[in-house]
XYZ file of N, CA and C in Angstrom:
522
model
N 6.083 22.439 -26.979
C 5.984 22.570 -25.534
C 7.340 22.814 -24.887
N 8.400 22.957 -25.690
C 9.727 23.200 -25.139
C 9.767 24.508 -24.368
N 8.986 25.482 -24.781
C 8.948 26.778 -24.110
C 8.530 26.622 -22.649
N 7.584 25.715 -22.377
C 7.133 25.445 -21.021
C 8.289 24.944 -20.166
N 9.064 24.005 -20.682
C 10.205 23.472 -19.940
C 11.239 24.550 -19.685
N 11.434 25.457 -20.652
C 12.387 26.542 -20.468
C 12.009 27.407 -19.271
N 10.729 27.769 -19.142
C 10.317 28.614 -18.017
C 10.422 27.857 -16.693
N 10.241 26.550 -16.710
C 10.422 25.749 -15.499
C 11.898 25.681 -15.115
N 12.781 25.689 -16.105
C 14.220 25.690 -15.844
C 14.663 27.050 -15.319
N 14.203 28.118 -15.946
C 14.552 29.469 -15.500
C 14.065 29.706 -14.071
N 12.876 29.213 -13.746
C 12.323 29.351 -12.395
C 12.903 28.353 -11.408
N 13.856 27.545 -11.846
C 14.545 26.529 -11.035
C 13.611 25.453 -10.487
N 12.438 25.282 -11.093
C 11.566 24.170 -10.714
C 12.251 22.882 -11.171
N 12.717 22.897 -12.447
C 13.541 21.789 -12.916
C 14.908 22.012 -12.288
N 15.313 21.095 -11.502
C 16.557 21.221 -10.735
C 16.267 21.161 -9.253
N 15.475 22.106 -8.739
C 15.164 22.127 -7.304
C 14.103 21.096 -6.923
N 13.127 20.865 -7.806
C 11.982 20.024 -7.441
C 11.906 18.753 -8.291
N 12.060 18.906 -9.597
C 11.919 17.780 -10.517
C 13.092 17.733 -11.490
N 13.255 16.582 -12.114
C 14.273 16.400 -13.143
C 13.715 16.847 -14.486
N 14.597 17.092 -15.465
C 14.101 17.467 -16.799
C 13.139 16.407 -17.344
N 12.095 16.878 -18.014
C 11.087 15.983 -18.587
C 10.507 16.629 -19.823
N 9.806 15.827 -20.596
C 9.105 16.334 -21.773
C 7.614 16.329 -21.467
N 6.953 17.491 -21.470
C 5.513 17.529 -21.214
C 4.764 16.733 -22.291
N 3.847 15.872 -21.848
C 3.086 15.049 -22.801
C 1.588 15.256 -22.708
N 1.125 15.960 -21.675
C -0.290 16.311 -21.561
C -0.380 17.780 -21.170
N -1.548 18.361 -21.367
C -1.774 19.742 -20.937
C -2.497 19.723 -19.599
N -2.069 20.613 -18.729
C -2.699 20.752 -17.423
C -2.974 22.231 -17.216
N -4.189 22.550 -16.828
C -4.495 23.937 -16.478
C -4.931 23.978 -15.021
N -4.424 24.991 -14.320
C -4.723 25.188 -12.903
C -5.383 26.554 -12.785
N -6.600 26.577 -12.223
C -7.365 27.813 -12.139
C -7.906 28.009 -10.733
N -7.647 29.185 -10.172
C -8.199 29.564 -8.865
C -9.416 30.439 -9.075
N -10.405 30.267 -8.226
C -11.607 31.111 -8.216
C -12.264 31.213 -9.586
N -12.220 30.167 -10.350
C -12.843 30.013 -11.670
C -12.365 30.981 -12.750
N -11.435 31.902 -12.438
C -10.993 32.815 -13.493
C -9.525 33.229 -13.405
N -8.786 32.736 -12.439
C -7.379 33.119 -12.289
C -6.497 31.923 -12.619
N -6.087 31.846 -13.880
C -5.277 30.714 -14.326
C -3.823 30.894 -13.921
N -3.199 29.802 -13.537
C -1.793 29.804 -13.142
C -0.923 29.679 -14.381
N 0.021 30.611 -14.510
C 1.047 30.575 -15.556
C 2.401 30.621 -14.866
N 3.385 29.984 -15.452
C 4.708 29.927 -14.847
C 5.243 31.309 -14.501
N 5.581 31.471 -13.224
C 6.202 32.702 -12.763
C 5.263 33.837 -12.422
N 3.960 33.697 -12.683
C 3.024 34.767 -12.324
C 2.856 34.801 -10.812
N 2.481 35.964 -10.291
C 2.340 36.113 -8.845
C 0.871 36.142 -8.421
N 0.594 35.427 -7.343
C -0.716 35.458 -6.698
C -0.482 35.833 -5.242
N -1.409 36.565 -4.671
C -1.353 36.844 -3.252
C -2.053 35.713 -2.509
N -1.683 35.457 -1.257
C -2.322 34.393 -0.490
C -3.846 34.498 -0.454
N -4.394 35.710 -0.424
C -5.851 35.872 -0.380
C -6.536 35.363 -1.654
N -5.787 35.219 -2.744
C -6.363 34.743 -4.008
C -6.283 33.228 -4.158
N -5.582 32.543 -3.240
C -5.381 31.098 -3.380
C -5.789 30.337 -2.119
N -6.784 30.856 -1.415
C -7.209 30.230 -0.162
C -7.934 28.906 -0.387
N -8.701 28.810 -1.464
C -9.439 27.581 -1.765
C -8.709 26.778 -2.820
N -8.841 25.459 -2.758
C -8.123 24.639 -3.735
C -8.566 24.968 -5.152
N -7.629 24.902 -6.075
C -7.927 25.268 -7.460
C -8.572 24.121 -8.217
N -9.066 24.453 -9.392
C -9.550 23.434 -10.325
C -8.362 23.083 -11.221
N -8.055 21.817 -11.297
C -6.946 21.341 -12.119
C -7.523 20.435 -13.194
N -7.358 20.848 -14.445
C -7.890 20.064 -15.565
C -6.745 19.425 -16.336
N -6.965 18.177 -16.705
C -5.988 17.404 -17.472
C -6.549 17.185 -18.864
N -5.739 17.512 -19.862
C -6.144 17.297 -21.255
C -5.052 16.497 -21.934
N -5.434 15.426 -22.575
C -4.457 14.609 -23.280
C -4.425 13.184 -22.789
N -5.250 12.876 -21.822
C -5.360 11.500 -21.352
C -6.554 10.839 -22.012
N -6.868 9.630 -21.574
C -8.054 8.938 -22.066
C -8.751 8.275 -20.882
N -9.799 7.536 -21.153
C -10.597 6.921 -20.076
C -9.797 5.907 -19.260
N -8.686 5.402 -19.811
C -7.886 4.407 -19.092
C -6.689 5.030 -18.380
N -6.505 6.340 -18.529
C -5.360 7.025 -17.909
C -5.738 7.586 -16.549
N -4.805 7.491 -15.625
C -4.984 8.086 -14.302
C -3.730 8.861 -13.938
N -3.926 9.958 -13.210
C -2.834 10.861 -12.898
C -2.781 11.163 -11.406
N -1.592 11.527 -10.945
C -1.381 12.003 -9.580
C -0.863 13.424 -9.651
N -1.460 14.298 -8.862
C -1.074 15.705 -8.787
C -0.414 15.975 -7.441
N 0.726 16.649 -7.471
C 1.421 17.053 -6.256
C 1.593 18.567 -6.306
N 1.235 19.248 -5.214
C 1.487 20.686 -5.075
C 2.469 20.858 -3.924
N 3.564 21.545 -4.201
C 4.612 21.671 -3.204
C 5.237 23.063 -3.214
N 5.821 23.432 -2.085
C 6.554 24.693 -1.934
C 8.004 24.327 -1.623
N 8.925 24.541 -2.576
C 10.321 24.194 -2.336
C 11.123 25.269 -1.599
N 10.479 26.337 -1.155
C 11.183 27.485 -0.586
C 10.917 27.711 0.897
N 10.724 26.639 1.655
C 10.369 26.752 3.075
C 11.620 26.642 3.940
N 11.814 27.514 4.917
C 10.953 28.608 5.330
C 11.127 29.876 4.496
N 12.263 29.990 3.794
C 12.476 31.146 2.931
C 13.373 30.764 1.776
N 13.256 31.458 0.645
C 14.016 31.087 -0.540
C 15.535 31.191 -0.395
N 16.027 32.038 0.515
C 17.479 32.157 0.666
C 18.077 31.006 1.484
N 17.265 30.336 2.294
C 17.725 29.187 3.084
C 16.570 28.195 3.250
N 16.247 27.461 2.179
C 15.082 26.561 2.219
C 15.393 25.211 2.873
N 15.850 25.242 4.119
C 16.294 24.011 4.772
C 15.164 23.019 5.076
N 13.917 23.449 5.031
C 12.788 22.524 5.225
C 12.236 22.019 3.889
N 12.903 22.377 2.811
C 12.473 22.011 1.456
C 12.069 20.565 1.440
N 11.043 20.183 0.888
C 9.887 20.887 0.375
C 8.756 20.802 1.394
N 7.717 21.605 1.217
C 6.511 21.526 2.039
C 5.381 21.131 1.098
N 4.751 19.989 1.368
C 3.685 19.518 0.480
C 2.369 20.189 0.865
N 1.678 20.731 -0.142
C 0.417 21.439 0.091
C -0.802 20.639 -0.340
N -0.606 19.666 -1.249
C -1.784 18.958 -1.768
C -1.322 17.767 -2.590
N -1.985 16.629 -2.438
C -1.758 15.474 -3.310
C -3.115 14.870 -3.643
N -3.359 14.690 -4.930
C -4.575 14.045 -5.416
C -4.144 12.934 -6.366
N -4.672 11.735 -6.174
C -4.326 10.624 -7.063
C -5.574 10.103 -7.764
N -5.349 9.201 -8.692
C -6.430 8.556 -9.455
C -7.329 9.573 -10.163
N -6.724 10.638 -10.699
C -7.475 11.627 -11.470
C -7.678 11.039 -12.869
N -8.914 10.832 -13.298
C -9.140 10.293 -14.646
C -8.570 11.217 -15.715
N -8.057 10.638 -16.778
C -7.369 11.386 -17.818
C -8.211 12.338 -18.624
N -9.506 12.302 -18.461
C -10.369 13.178 -19.255
C -11.195 14.113 -18.379
N -10.687 14.438 -17.200
C -11.491 15.233 -16.278
C -10.604 16.132 -15.430
N -11.038 16.459 -14.209
C -10.268 17.342 -13.353
C -10.063 16.740 -11.968
N -9.322 17.468 -11.141
C -8.907 16.953 -9.834
C -10.056 16.668 -8.885
N -11.221 17.255 -9.119
C -12.348 16.997 -8.220
C -12.806 15.548 -8.301
N -12.402 14.851 -9.364
C -12.796 13.449 -9.514
C -11.720 12.482 -9.038
N -10.626 13.007 -8.507
C -9.560 12.166 -7.982
C -9.756 11.887 -6.507
N -8.795 11.175 -5.950
C -8.810 10.833 -4.525
C -7.779 11.701 -3.806
N -8.249 12.521 -2.867
C -7.365 13.426 -2.146
C -6.557 12.633 -1.112
N -5.248 12.573 -1.322
C -4.341 11.842 -0.436
C -3.865 12.759 0.689
N -3.558 14.022 0.325
C -3.199 15.058 1.299
C -4.113 16.238 1.019
N -4.843 16.690 2.038
C -5.799 17.775 1.840
C -5.092 19.082 1.479
N -5.810 19.934 0.765
C -5.259 21.205 0.306
C -4.954 22.120 1.486
N -3.769 22.700 1.465
C -3.370 23.697 2.455
C -2.984 24.959 1.691
N -3.646 26.062 2.019
C -3.381 27.303 1.291
C -1.952 27.793 1.530
N -1.365 28.446 0.530
C -0.033 29.027 0.689
C -0.028 30.145 1.730
N 0.996 30.116 2.601
C 1.178 31.152 3.620
C 2.661 31.468 3.771
N 3.281 32.012 2.734
C 4.711 32.306 2.844
C 4.978 33.414 3.856
N 5.990 33.224 4.693
C 6.344 34.230 5.692
C 7.507 35.107 5.262
N 8.488 34.503 4.605
C 9.718 35.213 4.254
C 9.960 35.085 2.758
N 10.067 36.185 2.065
C 10.445 36.171 0.657
C 9.365 35.677 -0.286
N 9.764 35.517 -1.539
C 8.859 35.048 -2.594
C 9.034 33.539 -2.742
N 7.937 32.813 -2.577
C 7.954 31.357 -2.673
C 7.372 30.911 -4.010
N 7.874 29.763 -4.485
C 7.304 29.119 -5.671
C 6.354 28.027 -5.195
N 5.179 27.982 -5.788
C 4.227 26.914 -5.496
C 4.051 26.138 -6.789
N 4.436 24.864 -6.744
C 4.582 24.053 -7.944
C 3.521 22.960 -7.981
N 2.862 22.849 -9.134
C 1.925 21.753 -9.401
C 2.624 20.802 -10.359
N 2.766 19.543 -9.962
C 3.427 18.539 -10.785
C 2.432 17.419 -11.045
N 2.289 17.060 -12.312
C 1.361 16.001 -12.697
C 2.150 14.790 -13.172
N 1.815 13.631 -12.615
C 2.438 12.359 -13.001
C 1.383 11.439 -13.591
N 1.742 10.694 -14.610
C 0.836 9.682 -15.151
C 1.086 8.392 -14.383
N 0.028 7.849 -13.815
C 0.134 6.592 -13.077
C 0.220 5.436 -14.071
N 0.905 4.394 -13.667
C 1.013 3.208 -14.526
C -0.336 2.491 -14.613
N -1.114 2.593 -13.542
C -2.465 2.038 -13.498
C -3.174 2.707 -12.326
N -4.464 2.451 -12.206
C -5.168 2.992 -11.042
C -4.582 2.310 -9.827
N -4.199 3.098 -8.870
C -3.472 2.527 -7.743
C -3.743 3.321 -6.485
N -3.313 2.760 -5.403
C -3.384 3.483 -4.136
C -2.037 4.150 -3.923
N -1.971 5.441 -4.171
C -0.756 6.187 -3.930
C -0.679 6.434 -2.429
N 0.467 6.151 -1.866
C 0.639 6.266 -0.418
C 0.694 7.723 0.018
N 0.219 7.960 1.216
C 0.360 9.292 1.812
C 1.802 9.443 2.275
N 2.356 10.658 2.188
C 3.721 10.862 2.672
C 3.785 10.811 4.193
N 4.972 11.001 4.735
C 5.166 11.000 6.190
C 4.219 11.990 6.865
N 4.087 11.879 8.163
C 3.138 12.695 8.921
C 3.357 14.192 8.748
N 4.595 14.632 8.635
C 4.884 16.050 8.493
C 4.808 16.475 7.033
N 4.292 17.660 6.791
C 4.267 18.198 5.430
C 5.635 18.745 5.029
N 6.458 19.084 6.025
C 7.805 19.591 5.756
C 8.739 18.429 5.422
N 9.805 18.756 4.691
C 10.787 17.736 4.357
C 10.331 16.791 3.255
N 9.267 17.145 2.567
C 8.760 16.332 1.462
C 9.751 16.394 0.315
N 9.819 15.334 -0.472
C 10.697 15.313 -1.631
C 9.918 14.718 -2.801
N 9.619 15.548 -3.786
C 8.807 15.112 -4.929
C 9.461 13.955 -5.663
N 10.762 14.040 -5.897
C 11.457 12.958 -6.619
C 11.336 11.627 -5.875
N 11.591 11.645 -4.567
C 11.507 10.412 -3.776
C 10.079 9.882 -3.731
N 9.120 10.785 -3.616
C 7.709 10.374 -3.591
C 7.321 9.705 -4.905
N 7.734 10.300 -6.013
C 7.432 9.719 -7.328
C 8.077 8.343 -7.465
N 9.306 8.223 -7.010
C 10.002 6.941 -7.107
C 9.332 5.888 -6.217
N 8.994 6.247 -4.988
C 8.367 5.306 -4.053
C 7.009 4.820 -4.549
N 6.324 5.654 -5.352
C 4.994 5.290 -5.849
C 5.000 4.900 -7.321
N 6.198 4.659 -7.871
C 6.362 4.198 -9.252
C 5.655 5.106 -10.254
N 5.883 6.425 -10.095
C 5.212 7.402 -10.956
C 6.065 7.851 -12.142
N 7.367 7.641 -12.082
C 8.229 8.070 -13.178
C 8.398 9.578 -13.219
N 8.746 10.082 -14.409
C 8.925 11.522 -14.598
C 7.574 12.220 -14.729
N 7.511 13.506 -14.431
C 6.255 14.243 -14.609
C 5.834 14.262 -16.081
N 4.553 14.529 -16.307
C 4.030 14.717 -17.668
C 3.604 16.165 -17.880
N 3.505 16.939 -16.788
C 3.163 18.361 -16.868
C 3.536 19.015 -15.537
N 3.809 20.309 -15.588
C 4.098 21.066 -14.368
C 3.864 22.547 -14.638
N 3.475 23.257 -13.599
C 3.294 24.709 -13.675
C 3.506 25.252 -12.264
N 3.963 26.507 -12.172
C 4.172 27.079 -10.848
C 3.795 28.555 -10.841
N 3.496 29.045 -9.632
C 3.289 30.480 -9.453
C 4.110 30.944 -8.265
N 4.334 32.243 -8.206
C 5.049 32.861 -7.098
C 4.046 33.477 -6.132
N 4.420 33.505 -4.858
C 3.533 34.052 -3.846
C 4.396 34.579 -2.701
N 4.011 35.729 -2.162
C 4.712 36.272 -1.007
C 3.702 36.767 0.006
N 4.208 37.004 1.200
C 3.354 37.463 2.292
C 2.599 38.717 1.866
N 1.353 38.741 2.204
C 0.481 39.849 1.831
C 0.355 40.830 2.998
N 0.747 42.054 2.766
C 0.618 43.062 3.810
C -0.820 43.600 3.820
N -1.189 44.243 4.889
C -2.542 44.807 4.985
C -2.793 45.817 3.880
N -1.777 46.580 3.498
C -1.939 47.575 2.434
C -2.254 46.938 1.096
N -1.681 45.768 0.834
C -1.928 45.074 -0.444
C -3.337 44.520 -0.536
N -3.927 44.178 0.591
C -5.265 43.570 0.584
C -6.354 44.565 0.280
N -6.072 45.834 0.372
C -7.107 46.861 0.157
C -7.484 46.995 -1.284
């Protein structure tokens, strides 16, 4: 799984959003039942309007996970002074199932990048036990994945994946 970490480092997910970690479970993120997210692949906003299916493989009946989806490139990648913008948080995801069985802490917000190419990152944390993960501050802007993980005793991630997305022009939608 070292190859996965390499692509997260090249895409600056490790560094900008999370610290180096060793993936210990598999996570697949799929939009519209057939568009799987792979590191660095591009999706247009029209393809990611509805929340994706996130499957966790490698846990057991006693494992619970928290999923965070964030955009570290707000308002634009050249000057991301609002870094990060949280798009979705789901906690208490059983280790042998998907995000639909978890508790939505922050409702899904579709990506709407205005300037440049944004990275949308899914980070999975293994919870120490089933717990009530706190909701972040009222604003979705200014979120910090590292601080959130620390405040909720989540430790390092166990899996992560990201995709790129940019503003969709009318010509692209045709």
